[in-house]
């Protein structure tokens, strides 16, 4: 067997190939049928007469027709133009095709089985709860949405057959199936590329070559299937699994075109590619970035490579991505919006008249172009226009967004129900933008604000200008090329110093920007993740590094050494991939550049584009799964190189091929063995438990204010899918800085009545009251002001509250930080807002002091809600956040279960975080709450759950016990503390610094044995982790500080309890304290 390359083609400017056949009327028929079916489906969804479109027509028949209509064009794309003719296929090729299909399917099925075995049975943290809820009722998630993902997901939810508790499993299975499909396409892509590396005769591959090709596909596909990042997305309902499926399908389609480029039917593969790209827009935009590599593949196949040609091909590929992103996705709706405004405002057409005219004009121009290209024989123009039609048809899934938003569902982010708000939704305008190639740095001060484009809103049959965008203008001396150090957020400014030697007030140099790009954005936020997948991972701790083969567990703290997330791959996947890379480069250099560009654009190019800040709420490795896919191609091709090497020592090709395959299979086997325990989510319910526990903490008809993804999205799932506690109104505090969300708060949602307010919506709309600075007025600065009086002045836009900005805008301000609110004492005691035991803590006026120099829209909404609500509906916060502290409301918070209730009674103990309602909190913690699998040492909990949610549970147990002790209820305190240690043992969820707060109540409750056991466990843990983290990079400063804080808490608890360990603990603390100072 020879591994030499196929003889090269004669050099020529362009390699001739038969012109692709034009798309005939017969081929167009399935496309037209698909368009019609999609249109009927969307019409049914838009005309469902049931409330919020939740009927069979809107949630079942319509989505089914849309998905069916999007499938039909494939029949047209692959419809043969000419009568089917039998092509002679040799037995060897027949055998290869048969085995290629069967083994590829088997590999995909094996991946699916593993994914199903490790599938999460319900929702998980982050975006999955939002996506499951949005798919189940076809609601509108965060921009830019994923309508095709949701439409297909809705069909999978139907397989639950009415059992709402099974909806999440089917959505997770949807991701598993998509991921298995990705593995299948990767297998076929590797065998296609492998054929180009082997000298295969016209008769077909020999037995040895057959085994090598199949072995390479198996090893590469399974290696990717069990990589850390891809496996993570494969077992939860996220868009990244389906996004990877489309990426894999697009790459395979391009390789199929390459393999049949000289065939008259080859053009259909390019049409298929275009349609897949169009469909993928409705899933995630990450799929588009593979296009430059695929354009290069076409160039290499059609032309003699040259430096100029390669650069031109790459430019065309990048322009193609830009054309789709700016010209199709946001460009066409923007042009349609301009048509709409012009024809409605200037010509007098009714709403949507301009959109209809635009669609008619676009259709007419497309039809004319197709007819012109056919009549004149412009083959490339015809194929380009057909491709455009297919891209637009795939993109049509986005019609779901304004249709469903028009029903005002409970989840309706940005409310994109009309064309103009839909364009803003597509452009992700609520997230702002980051400078990429040139822009300001963190020390830049805006010199002024430039009035930008007008913002229109439908009013009185017209589109009126209701506001303008404003862009900050910076001095050129404060700008730089490649601005990486751009964020002026305080938390980011501190974090910059971990990575670059830059100080606040100091202008960063260009070199410091490059240093941050290299050290953080490239190394920490990409190559570290790459190492996780192909070298090894240290632990689940955020910021954890790569586990190299020479690292042992000797100097690693036990809690990290025993972590299920500690995976050691001994460099084997990396080495096999590098071997495949060099083998492909040596034997088929043009192909290696295609894969290399795919690797670059789906990895490092994303890093450059995202320009990530130095602090992220979670690890972002899933973003770069496309580049791990590309590297896995090289892992597969590495099998061919191993086979060629072994052939030198073995008697036959078959022996070499079998030996190479068996040896290389150790790579995916190792990935599977190491990764199974940390990816096995089959018994994981903690996200759902935490959601239901939080909802169960609040009183009926409560208003619950949450802070972010993990205390919001699981709650959305529980309410919208399982129908749990739909009387509770969940409000996301960051969203309250937007007018659309405040408008939604004033609506009925499920069983929750509209929220009251004294200010009209006009006070919140657009940029109204986005920012209210503190401008003291001597007449009320010290004496204070009644909140209702302030709101009435604000409602009138009273001149006494208004100030002028430097650029001429008028802003409302607040003249005093001292506010008060009248309290009906009898009412709050009668309706249970204040418990009888706190009667003496209620006064006629609730008075507090604001702790901020400026109010944001969300702060104003909360103050307005407090005034209008008049304590009729309970108001809760999911945890102590910046809003309660900035508004000065901390003294009025009362712990009930897992939530903090706002009550008009001041906490008599200023040293505690909140007053504890002992009765309600004990009932919640001990009777209502679920702690599924927290006693199971084999359960791999998420780092976010173990380090944030469980510590909050333990802290609340400790505070409840302390509250019992303060009133002499020792037995109740003992019951609470023993339950805490039993329900959440260290073997399930390891104790961290928060658990140190349990030591003092344990000792005071007469449980010295338990207190000393916890001291011994925690002191050893803190000591070991401090020694370990002192040797780690600077970005682990938080872990160092938290462990030191935990050790300090132990010292104080031991001293206060009179425990003999106090002196030894103090010495240990001082040793580490001095060590950190040095």
Coordinates of N, CA and C in Angstrom, one line a residue, residues 437-595:
X437 N -11.3 47.1 15.5 CA -10.0 47.5 14.9 C -9.4 48.8 15.3
X438 N -10.3 49.8 15.7 CA -9.9 51.1 16.1 C -11.0 51.7 17.0
X439 N -10.5 52.2 18.1 CA -11.5 52.8 19.1 C -10.9 53.2 20.4
X440 N -11.8 53.7 21.3 CA -11.3 54.2 22.6 C -10.8 53.2 23.5
X441 N -10.0 53.6 24.5 CA -9.5 52.7 25.6 C -10.3 53.1 26.8
X442 N -10.0 52.3 27.9 CA -10.8 52.5 29.1 C -10.7 53.8 29.8
X443 N -9.6 54.5 29.5 CA -9.4 55.8 30.1 C -10.0 57.0 29.3
X444 N -10.6 56.7 28.2 CA -11.1 57.7 27.3 C -12.4 58.3 27.9
X445 N -12.5 59.6 27.8 CA -13.7 60.3 28.3 C -14.4 60.9 27.1
X446 N -15.7 60.6 27.0 CA -16.5 61.1 25.9 C -16.5 62.6 25.9
X447 N -16.2 63.2 24.8 CA -16.1 64.7 24.7 C -17.5 65.3 24.5
X448 N -18.4 64.5 23.8 CA -19.8 64.9 23.6 C -20.5 63.7 23.1
X449 N -21.8 63.9 22.8 CA -22.7 62.9 22.3 C -23.3 63.4 21.0
X450 N -23.1 62.6 19.9 CA -23.6 63.0 18.6 C -25.0 62.4 18.4
X451 N -25.9 63.2 18.0 CA -27.3 62.7 17.7 C -27.2 61.8 16.4
X452 N -27.7 60.6 16.5 CA -27.7 59.7 15.4 C -29.0 59.5 14.7
X453 N -29.2 58.3 14.3 CA -30.4 58.0 13.5 C -31.7 58.2 14.3
X454 N -32.8 58.6 13.7 CA -34.0 58.7 14.4 C -34.6 57.4 14.8
X455 N -35.4 57.4 15.9 CA -36.1 56.1 16.3 C -37.6 56.4 16.0
X456 N -38.2 55.5 15.2 CA -39.6 55.7 14.9 C -40.4 54.7 15.7
X457 N -41.7 55.2 15.9 CA -42.7 54.3 16.6 C -44.0 54.5 15.9
X458 N -44.8 53.5 15.7 CA -46.2 53.7 15.1 C -47.1 54.5 16.0
X459 N -47.6 55.6 15.6 CA -48.5 56.4 16.3 C -49.5 57.1 15.4
X460 N -50.8 57.0 15.6 CA -51.8 57.7 14.9 C -51.7 57.4 13.4
X461 N -51.5 56.2 13.0 CA -51.4 55.9 11.6 C -50.2 56.2 10.9
X462 N -49.2 56.8 11.6 CA -47.9 57.2 11.0 C -46.8 56.6 11.8
X463 N -45.6 56.8 11.3 CA -44.4 56.5 12.1 C -43.8 57.8 12.6
X464 N -43.8 58.1 13.9 CA -43.3 59.3 14.4 C -42.0 59.1 15.0
X465 N -41.1 60.2 14.9 CA -39.8 60.2 15.5 C -40.0 60.4 17.0
X466 N -39.7 59.4 17.8 CA -39.9 59.5 19.3 C -38.6 59.7 20.0
X467 N -37.5 59.5 19.3 CA -36.2 59.6 20.0 C -35.1 59.5 18.9
X468 N -33.8 59.7 19.3 CA -32.7 59.5 18.5 C -31.7 58.6 19.2
X469 N -30.9 57.9 18.4 CA -29.7 57.3 19.0 C -28.6 58.3 19.3
X470 N -27.8 58.1 20.2 CA -26.7 59.0 20.6 C -25.4 58.2 20.6
X471 N -24.4 58.7 20.0 CA -23.1 58.1 19.9 C -22.1 58.9 20.7
X472 N -21.3 58.4 21.6 CA -20.3 59.2 22.3 C -19.1 59.5 21.3
X473 N -18.6 60.7 21.4 CA -17.5 61.1 20.6 C -16.2 61.2 21.4
X474 N -15.1 60.6 21.0 CA -13.9 60.6 21.8 C -12.8 61.3 21.0
X475 N -11.9 61.8 21.8 CA -10.7 62.5 21.2 C -9.8 61.4 20.6
X476 N -9.3 61.7 19.4 CA -8.5 60.8 18.7 C -7.3 60.3 19.5
X477 N -6.8 61.1 20.4 CA -5.6 60.7 21.1 C -5.9 59.6 22.2
X478 N -7.2 59.4 22.4 CA -7.6 58.4 23.3 C -8.0 57.1 22.6
X479 N -7.8 57.1 21.3 CA -8.1 55.9 20.6 C -6.8 55.1 20.1
X480 N -7.0 53.9 19.8 CA -5.8 53.1 19.3 C -6.2 52.0 18.4
X481 N -5.2 51.5 17.7 CA -5.5 50.3 16.9 C -5.7 49.1 17.8
X482 N -6.5 48.2 17.4 CA -6.8 47.0 18.2 C -7.0 47.3 19.6
X483 N -8.0 48.1 19.9 CA -8.3 48.4 21.4 C -8.8 47.2 22.1
X484 N -7.9 46.6 22.9 CA -8.3 45.4 23.7 C -8.7 45.9 25.1
X485 N -8.1 46.9 25.6 CA -8.3 47.4 27.0 C -9.3 48.6 26.9
X486 N -10.6 48.3 26.6 CA -11.5 49.3 26.3 C -12.6 49.5 27.4
X487 N -12.9 48.5 28.2 CA -14.0 48.6 29.2 C -13.6 49.5 30.4
X488 N -14.6 50.4 30.7 CA -14.3 51.2 31.9 C -15.1 50.8 33.1
X489 N -15.7 49.6 33.1 CA -16.4 49.1 34.2 C -15.4 48.8 35.3
X490 N -15.7 49.2 36.6 CA -14.8 49.0 37.7 C -14.2 47.6 37.8
X491 N -15.1 46.6 37.7 CA -14.7 45.2 37.9 C -13.7 44.8 36.7
X492 N -13.9 45.4 35.6 CA -13.0 45.1 34.5 C -11.7 45.8 34.6
X493 N -11.7 47.0 35.2 CA -10.5 47.8 35.4 C -9.6 47.0 36.4
X494 N -10.2 46.5 37.4 CA -9.4 45.7 38.4 C -8.8 44.4 37.7
X495 N -9.6 43.8 36.9 CA -9.2 42.5 36.3 C -8.1 42.8 35.2
X496 N -8.1 43.9 34.6 CA -7.0 44.2 33.6 C -5.7 44.1 34.2
X497 N -5.6 44.5 35.5 CA -4.3 44.5 36.2 C -3.8 43.1 36.4
X498 N -4.6 42.1 36.4 CA -4.2 40.7 36.5 C -3.4 40.2 35.3
X499 N -3.7 40.8 34.2 CA -3.1 40.4 32.9 C -2.1 41.3 32.3
X500 N -2.2 42.6 32.6 CA -1.3 43.6 32.1 C -0.9 44.6 33.2
X501 N 0.3 45.0 33.1 CA 0.8 46.0 34.1 C 0.3 47.4 33.7
X502 N -1.0 47.6 34.0 CA -1.6 48.9 33.6 C -2.4 49.4 34.8
X503 N -2.3 50.7 35.1 CA -3.0 51.3 36.3 C -4.1 52.2 35.8
X504 N -5.1 52.4 36.7 CA -6.1 53.3 36.4 C -5.6 54.7 36.4
X505 N -6.0 55.5 35.4 CA -5.5 56.8 35.2 C -4.3 56.8 34.2
X506 N -3.8 55.6 33.9 CA -2.6 55.5 33.0 C -3.2 55.1 31.6
X507 N -2.7 55.8 30.6 CA -3.2 55.5 29.2 C -2.5 54.2 28.8
X508 N -3.2 53.2 28.4 CA -2.6 51.9 28.0 C -1.8 52.2 26.7
X509 N -0.7 51.5 26.5 CA 0.1 51.6 25.3 C -0.4 50.5 24.3
X510 N 0.0 50.7 23.1 CA -0.4 49.7 22.0 C 0.2 48.3 22.4
X511 N 1.4 48.3 23.0 CA 2.0 47.0 23.4 C 1.2 46.4 24.5
X512 N 0.7 47.2 25.4 CA -0.2 46.6 26.5 C -1.5 46.0 26.0
X513 N -2.0 46.6 24.9 CA -3.2 46.1 24.3 C -2.9 44.7 23.7
X514 N -1.7 44.7 23.0 CA -1.3 43.4 22.4 C -1.0 42.3 23.4
X515 N -0.4 42.8 24.6 CA -0.2 41.9 25.6 C -1.4 41.3 26.2
X516 N -2.5 42.1 26.4 CA -3.8 41.6 26.8 C -4.4 40.6 25.8
X517 N -4.3 41.0 24.5 CA -4.8 40.1 23.5 C -4.1 38.7 23.6
X518 N -2.8 38.7 23.8 CA -2.0 37.5 23.8 C -2.3 36.7 25.1
X519 N -2.1 37.4 26.2 CA -2.2 36.7 27.5 C -3.6 36.2 27.8
X520 N -4.6 37.1 27.7 CA -5.9 36.8 28.1 C -6.8 36.2 26.9
X521 N -7.0 37.1 25.9 CA -8.0 36.7 24.9 C -7.5 35.5 24.1
X522 N -6.3 35.3 23.8 CA -5.8 34.2 23.0 C -5.5 33.0 23.9
X523 N -4.6 33.2 24.8 CA -4.1 32.1 25.6 C -5.2 31.6 26.6
X524 N -5.7 32.6 27.4 CA -6.6 32.2 28.5 C -8.0 31.8 27.9
X525 N -8.5 32.5 26.9 CA -9.8 32.3 26.5 C -9.9 31.5 25.2
X526 N -8.8 31.0 24.7 CA -8.9 30.1 23.6 C -8.0 28.9 23.8
X527 N -6.7 29.1 23.8 CA -5.7 28.0 23.9 C -5.9 27.2 25.1
X528 N -6.4 27.8 26.2 CA -6.7 27.0 27.4 C -7.8 26.1 27.2
X529 N -8.8 26.6 26.5 CA -10.0 25.7 26.2 C -9.6 24.6 25.2
X530 N -8.7 25.0 24.2 CA -8.2 23.9 23.3 C -7.5 22.8 24.1
X531 N -6.7 23.2 25.1 CA -6.0 22.2 25.9 C -7.0 21.4 26.7
X532 N -8.1 22.0 27.2 CA -9.0 21.2 27.9 C -9.5 20.0 27.1
X533 N -9.7 20.2 25.8 CA -10.3 19.2 24.9 C -9.3 18.2 24.4
X534 N -8.0 18.6 24.3 CA -7.0 17.7 23.7 C -5.8 17.3 24.5
X535 N -5.7 18.0 25.7 CA -4.5 17.7 26.6 C -5.0 17.2 27.9
X536 N -5.9 18.0 28.6 CA -6.4 17.6 29.9 C -6.9 18.9 30.6
X537 N -7.8 18.7 31.6 CA -8.4 19.8 32.3 C -8.1 19.6 33.8
X538 N -7.8 20.7 34.5 CA -7.4 20.5 35.9 C -8.6 20.3 36.8
X539 N -9.7 21.1 36.6 CA -10.8 21.0 37.5 C -12.0 21.8 36.9
X540 N -13.1 21.8 37.7 CA -14.3 22.6 37.3 C -14.2 24.1 37.7
X541 N -13.2 24.4 38.5 CA -13.1 25.8 39.0 C -13.0 26.8 37.8
X542 N -13.7 27.8 37.8 CA -13.6 28.8 36.7 C -12.2 29.4 36.7
X543 N -11.6 29.3 35.5 CA -10.3 29.7 35.3 C -9.3 28.6 35.4
X544 N -9.8 27.4 35.6 CA -8.9 26.2 35.7 C -8.1 26.0 34.5
X545 N -6.8 25.6 34.6 CA -5.9 25.5 33.5 C -5.9 24.1 32.9
X546 N -4.9 24.0 32.0 CA -4.7 22.7 31.3 C -4.0 21.8 32.2
X547 N -4.4 20.5 32.1 CA -3.7 19.4 32.9 C -2.7 18.7 32.0
X548 N -1.4 19.0 32.3 CA -0.3 18.4 31.5 C 0.0 17.1 32.0
X549 N 0.6 16.2 31.2 CA 0.9 14.8 31.7 C 1.8 14.7 32.9
X550 N 2.7 15.7 33.0 CA 3.7 15.6 34.1 C 3.1 16.1 35.4
X551 N 1.9 16.7 35.4 CA 1.3 17.2 36.6 C 0.7 16.0 37.4
X552 N 1.1 15.9 38.7 CA 0.5 14.8 39.5 C -0.4 15.4 40.5
X553 N -1.0 14.5 41.3 CA -1.9 15.0 42.3 C -1.2 15.2 43.7
X554 N 0.1 15.1 43.7 CA 0.8 15.2 44.9 C 0.6 16.5 45.7
X555 N 0.7 17.7 44.9 CA 0.6 19.0 45.6 C -0.7 19.6 45.3
X556 N -1.7 18.8 44.9 CA -3.0 19.4 44.6 C -4.0 19.1 45.8
X557 N -4.8 20.1 46.2 CA -5.7 19.8 47.3 C -6.7 18.7 47.0
X558 N -7.0 17.9 47.9 CA -7.9 16.7 47.7 C -9.2 17.0 46.9
X559 N -9.8 18.2 47.3 CA -11.1 18.5 46.6 C -10.9 18.8 45.1
X560 N -9.7 19.2 44.7 CA -9.4 19.4 43.3 C -8.9 18.1 42.7
X561 N -8.0 17.4 43.4 CA -7.4 16.2 42.9 C -8.5 15.1 42.7
X562 N -9.6 15.1 43.5 CA -10.6 14.1 43.3 C -11.8 14.6 42.5
X563 N -11.6 15.8 41.9 CA -12.7 16.4 41.1 C -13.0 15.5 39.9
X564 N -14.3 15.3 39.6 CA -14.7 14.5 38.5 C -14.3 15.2 37.2
X565 N -14.1 16.5 37.3 CA -13.8 17.3 36.1 C -12.3 17.3 35.8
X566 N -11.5 16.6 36.6 CA -10.1 16.5 36.4 C -9.8 15.4 35.4
X567 N -9.5 15.8 34.1 CA -9.3 14.8 33.0 C -7.9 14.9 32.5
X568 N -7.3 13.7 32.4 CA -5.9 13.6 31.9 C -5.9 12.8 30.6
X569 N -5.5 13.5 29.5 CA -5.4 12.8 28.2 C -4.0 12.5 27.7
X570 N -3.0 12.8 28.5 CA -1.6 12.4 28.2 C -1.1 12.9 26.9
X571 N -1.7 14.0 26.4 CA -1.3 14.6 25.1 C -1.7 13.8 23.9
X572 N -2.3 12.6 24.1 CA -2.5 11.7 22.9 C -3.4 12.3 21.9
X573 N -4.6 13.0 22.2 CA -5.4 13.6 21.1 C -4.6 14.7 20.4
X574 N -3.8 15.5 21.1 CA -3.0 16.5 20.5 C -2.0 16.0 19.6
X575 N -1.3 15.0 20.0 CA -0.2 14.4 19.2 C -0.7 13.8 17.9
X576 N -1.8 13.0 18.0 CA -2.4 12.4 16.9 C -2.9 13.4 15.9
X577 N -3.5 14.5 16.4 CA -4.0 15.6 15.5 C -2.8 16.3 14.8
X578 N -1.8 16.6 15.6 CA -0.6 17.3 14.9 C 0.0 16.3 13.9
X579 N 0.0 15.1 14.1 CA 0.5 14.1 13.2 C -0.3 14.1 11.9
X580 N -1.6 14.2 12.1 CA -2.5 14.3 10.9 C -2.3 15.6 10.2
X581 N -2.1 16.7 10.9 CA -1.9 18.0 10.3 C -0.7 17.9 9.4
X582 N 0.5 17.5 9.9 CA 1.7 17.4 9.1 C 1.6 16.4 8.0
X583 N 0.9 15.3 8.2 CA 0.7 14.3 7.1 C -0.1 14.9 6.0
X584 N -1.2 15.7 6.3 CA -2.0 16.3 5.2 C -1.2 17.4 4.5
X585 N -0.4 18.1 5.3 CA 0.4 19.2 4.7 C 1.4 18.6 3.7
X586 N 2.0 17.5 4.1 CA 3.1 16.9 3.3 C 2.5 16.3 2.0
X587 N 1.3 15.8 2.1 CA 0.8 15.0 0.9 C -0.3 15.7 0.1
X588 N -1.0 16.7 0.7 CA -2.0 17.4 -0.1 C -2.2 18.8 0.5
X589 N -1.2 19.6 0.1 CA -1.1 20.9 0.8 C -2.3 21.8 0.7
X590 N -3.0 21.7 -0.5 CA -4.2 22.6 -0.7 C -5.3 22.3 0.3
X591 N -5.5 21.0 0.6 CA -6.5 20.6 1.6 C -6.2 21.0 3.0
X592 N -4.9 21.0 3.3 CA -4.6 21.4 4.7 C -4.8 22.9 4.9
X593 N -4.7 23.7 3.9 CA -5.0 25.1 4.0 C -6.5 25.3 4.3
X594 N -7.3 24.5 3.6 CA -8.8 24.6 3.8 C -9.1 24.3 5.3
X595 N -8.6 23.2 5.8 CA -8.9 22.8 7.2 C -8.3 23.7 8.1

